[in-house]
Coordinates of C-alpha atoms in Angstrom, one line a residue:
M1 CA 33.8 25.6 -33.9
T2 CA 32.6 26.5 -30.3
D3 CA 29.1 27.9 -29.5
V4 CA 30.4 29.9 -26.6
M5 CA 31.2 34.0 -27.5
H6 CA 33.1 36.4 -25.4
I7 CA 32.1 39.7 -26.0
V8 CA 33.8 43.3 -24.8
L9 CA 31.8 46.3 -25.1
D10 CA 34.2 49.3 -25.6
E11 CA 32.7 52.7 -24.3
T12 CA 31.0 53.5 -27.6
A13 CA 29.1 50.4 -27.3
M14 CA 28.2 50.8 -23.5
T15 CA 26.8 54.6 -24.4
A16 CA 25.0 52.8 -27.7
A17 CA 23.3 50.3 -25.2
G18 CA 22.1 53.3 -23.3
Q19 CA 20.8 55.2 -26.2
G20 CA 18.9 51.9 -27.5
N21 CA 20.9 50.5 -29.9
V22 CA 19.2 47.8 -31.1
L23 CA 22.0 45.3 -31.7
A24 CA 23.7 46.3 -28.8
S25 CA 21.0 45.3 -26.6
R26 CA 20.0 41.9 -28.1
L27 CA 24.1 41.2 -27.0
I28 CA 22.9 42.3 -23.8
H29 CA 19.7 40.0 -23.9
R30 CA 21.8 36.9 -25.2
A31 CA 24.5 37.4 -22.7
H32 CA 21.8 37.2 -19.8
A33 CA 19.3 34.5 -21.6
E34 CA 21.7 32.3 -23.4
A35 CA 24.0 30.0 -21.8
G36 CA 27.6 30.4 -23.8
W37 CA 27.0 34.1 -24.0
Y38 CA 29.7 36.4 -22.0
L39 CA 29.7 40.3 -22.1
Y40 CA 32.0 41.9 -20.7
A41 CA 32.5 46.0 -19.8
P42 CA 36.6 46.8 -18.9
A43 CA 36.2 49.4 -15.7
C44 CA 38.6 52.0 -17.9
A45 CA 35.5 51.9 -20.9
L46 CA 32.9 51.8 -18.2
V47 CA 33.8 55.3 -16.7
E48 CA 34.6 56.8 -20.1
A49 CA 31.0 55.8 -21.3
D50 CA 29.6 57.3 -17.7
R51 CA 31.3 60.2 -18.9
A52 CA 29.9 60.7 -22.1
R53 CA 26.4 59.3 -20.6
P54 CA 25.9 59.8 -17.2
G55 CA 24.3 56.4 -15.6
T56 CA 25.7 54.0 -17.9
A57 CA 27.9 52.5 -15.4
E58 CA 25.0 51.8 -13.1
H59 CA 22.9 50.9 -15.7
L60 CA 25.3 48.2 -16.9
A61 CA 26.6 46.9 -13.7
A62 CA 23.3 46.4 -13.0
M63 CA 22.9 43.7 -15.1
P64 CA 22.8 40.1 -14.7
G65 CA 24.0 39.2 -17.9
A66 CA 27.3 41.7 -17.9
T67 CA 30.9 41.1 -15.7
V68 CA 32.7 44.7 -15.1
L69 CA 36.2 43.5 -15.6
D70 CA 38.5 45.5 -12.5
L71 CA 42.0 47.0 -13.5
D72 CA 44.1 44.4 -12.3
L73 CA 47.9 45.2 -12.4
P74 CA 48.5 43.7 -15.7
A75 CA 45.7 45.6 -17.1
A76 CA 46.8 48.5 -15.5
L77 CA 50.6 47.4 -17.4
A78 CA 48.9 47.5 -20.4
V79 CA 47.1 50.7 -20.1
A80 CA 49.6 52.6 -18.7
R81 CA 51.4 52.6 -22.0
Q82 CA 48.7 53.6 -24.1
A83 CA 47.0 57.0 -24.3
S84 CA 43.2 56.2 -24.5
W85 CA 42.7 54.0 -21.0
A86 CA 39.3 53.1 -21.9
A87 CA 40.5 51.6 -25.9
A88 CA 43.9 50.0 -24.2
H89 CA 41.5 48.0 -21.3
S90 CA 39.1 46.8 -23.8
Q91 CA 41.6 45.6 -26.0
F92 CA 43.8 44.2 -22.9
A93 CA 40.4 42.2 -22.0
A94 CA 39.8 40.9 -25.5
Q95 CA 43.2 38.9 -25.4
P96 CA 43.6 35.5 -25.0
T97 CA 43.3 34.1 -21.7
A98 CA 43.1 30.5 -19.9
D99 CA 39.2 30.8 -19.7
R100 CA 38.9 32.3 -23.1
P101 CA 41.9 31.0 -25.4
D102 CA 40.4 32.3 -28.3
G103 CA 40.1 35.5 -27.0
A104 CA 37.0 37.8 -27.2
V105 CA 35.5 40.3 -29.7
I106 CA 35.1 43.8 -29.6
A107 CA 31.7 45.0 -29.9
T108 CA 31.6 48.8 -30.9
T109 CA 30.3 51.7 -32.5
A110 CA 33.7 52.7 -34.0
P111 CA 34.6 50.0 -35.9
K112 CA 37.5 51.9 -37.5
R113 CA 39.3 52.7 -34.3
W114 CA 39.9 48.9 -34.3
Q115 CA 41.3 48.6 -37.7
D116 CA 45.1 48.3 -37.3
E117 CA 44.6 46.5 -34.1
P118 CA 45.2 43.1 -33.4
V119 CA 41.7 42.1 -32.4
R120 CA 38.0 40.9 -33.9
V121 CA 35.2 43.4 -33.9
L122 CA 31.4 43.4 -34.0
D123 CA 30.1 46.7 -35.6
L124 CA 27.1 47.9 -33.8
N125 CA 25.7 50.0 -36.6
P126 CA 23.0 49.5 -38.0

């Protein structure tokens, strides 16, 4: 078991953080303050979060503990096959990579959305 945590915020988690969700705030704090905690904001999810709650993108991008994930070619190809770019980019970001061999957990306030998807989920609902 490793102490490293990789967490992808979907757009619902991003808007929840901006609305004072305690669990989302704790994740953000841990990613900033503790070694081995990594928080990712996929660009497509960031756009959707900002549409739902203007100012979210700038706020999250300015946080030292959050890494904005660009829409590179492999991500764009994965996103192009899906109806929701935000969910597709979040799911793509959660898949295993060389840097994250176990993948990442998706933090969300809409866990049912991910029910039939091959991802691990962290429910941010109180």
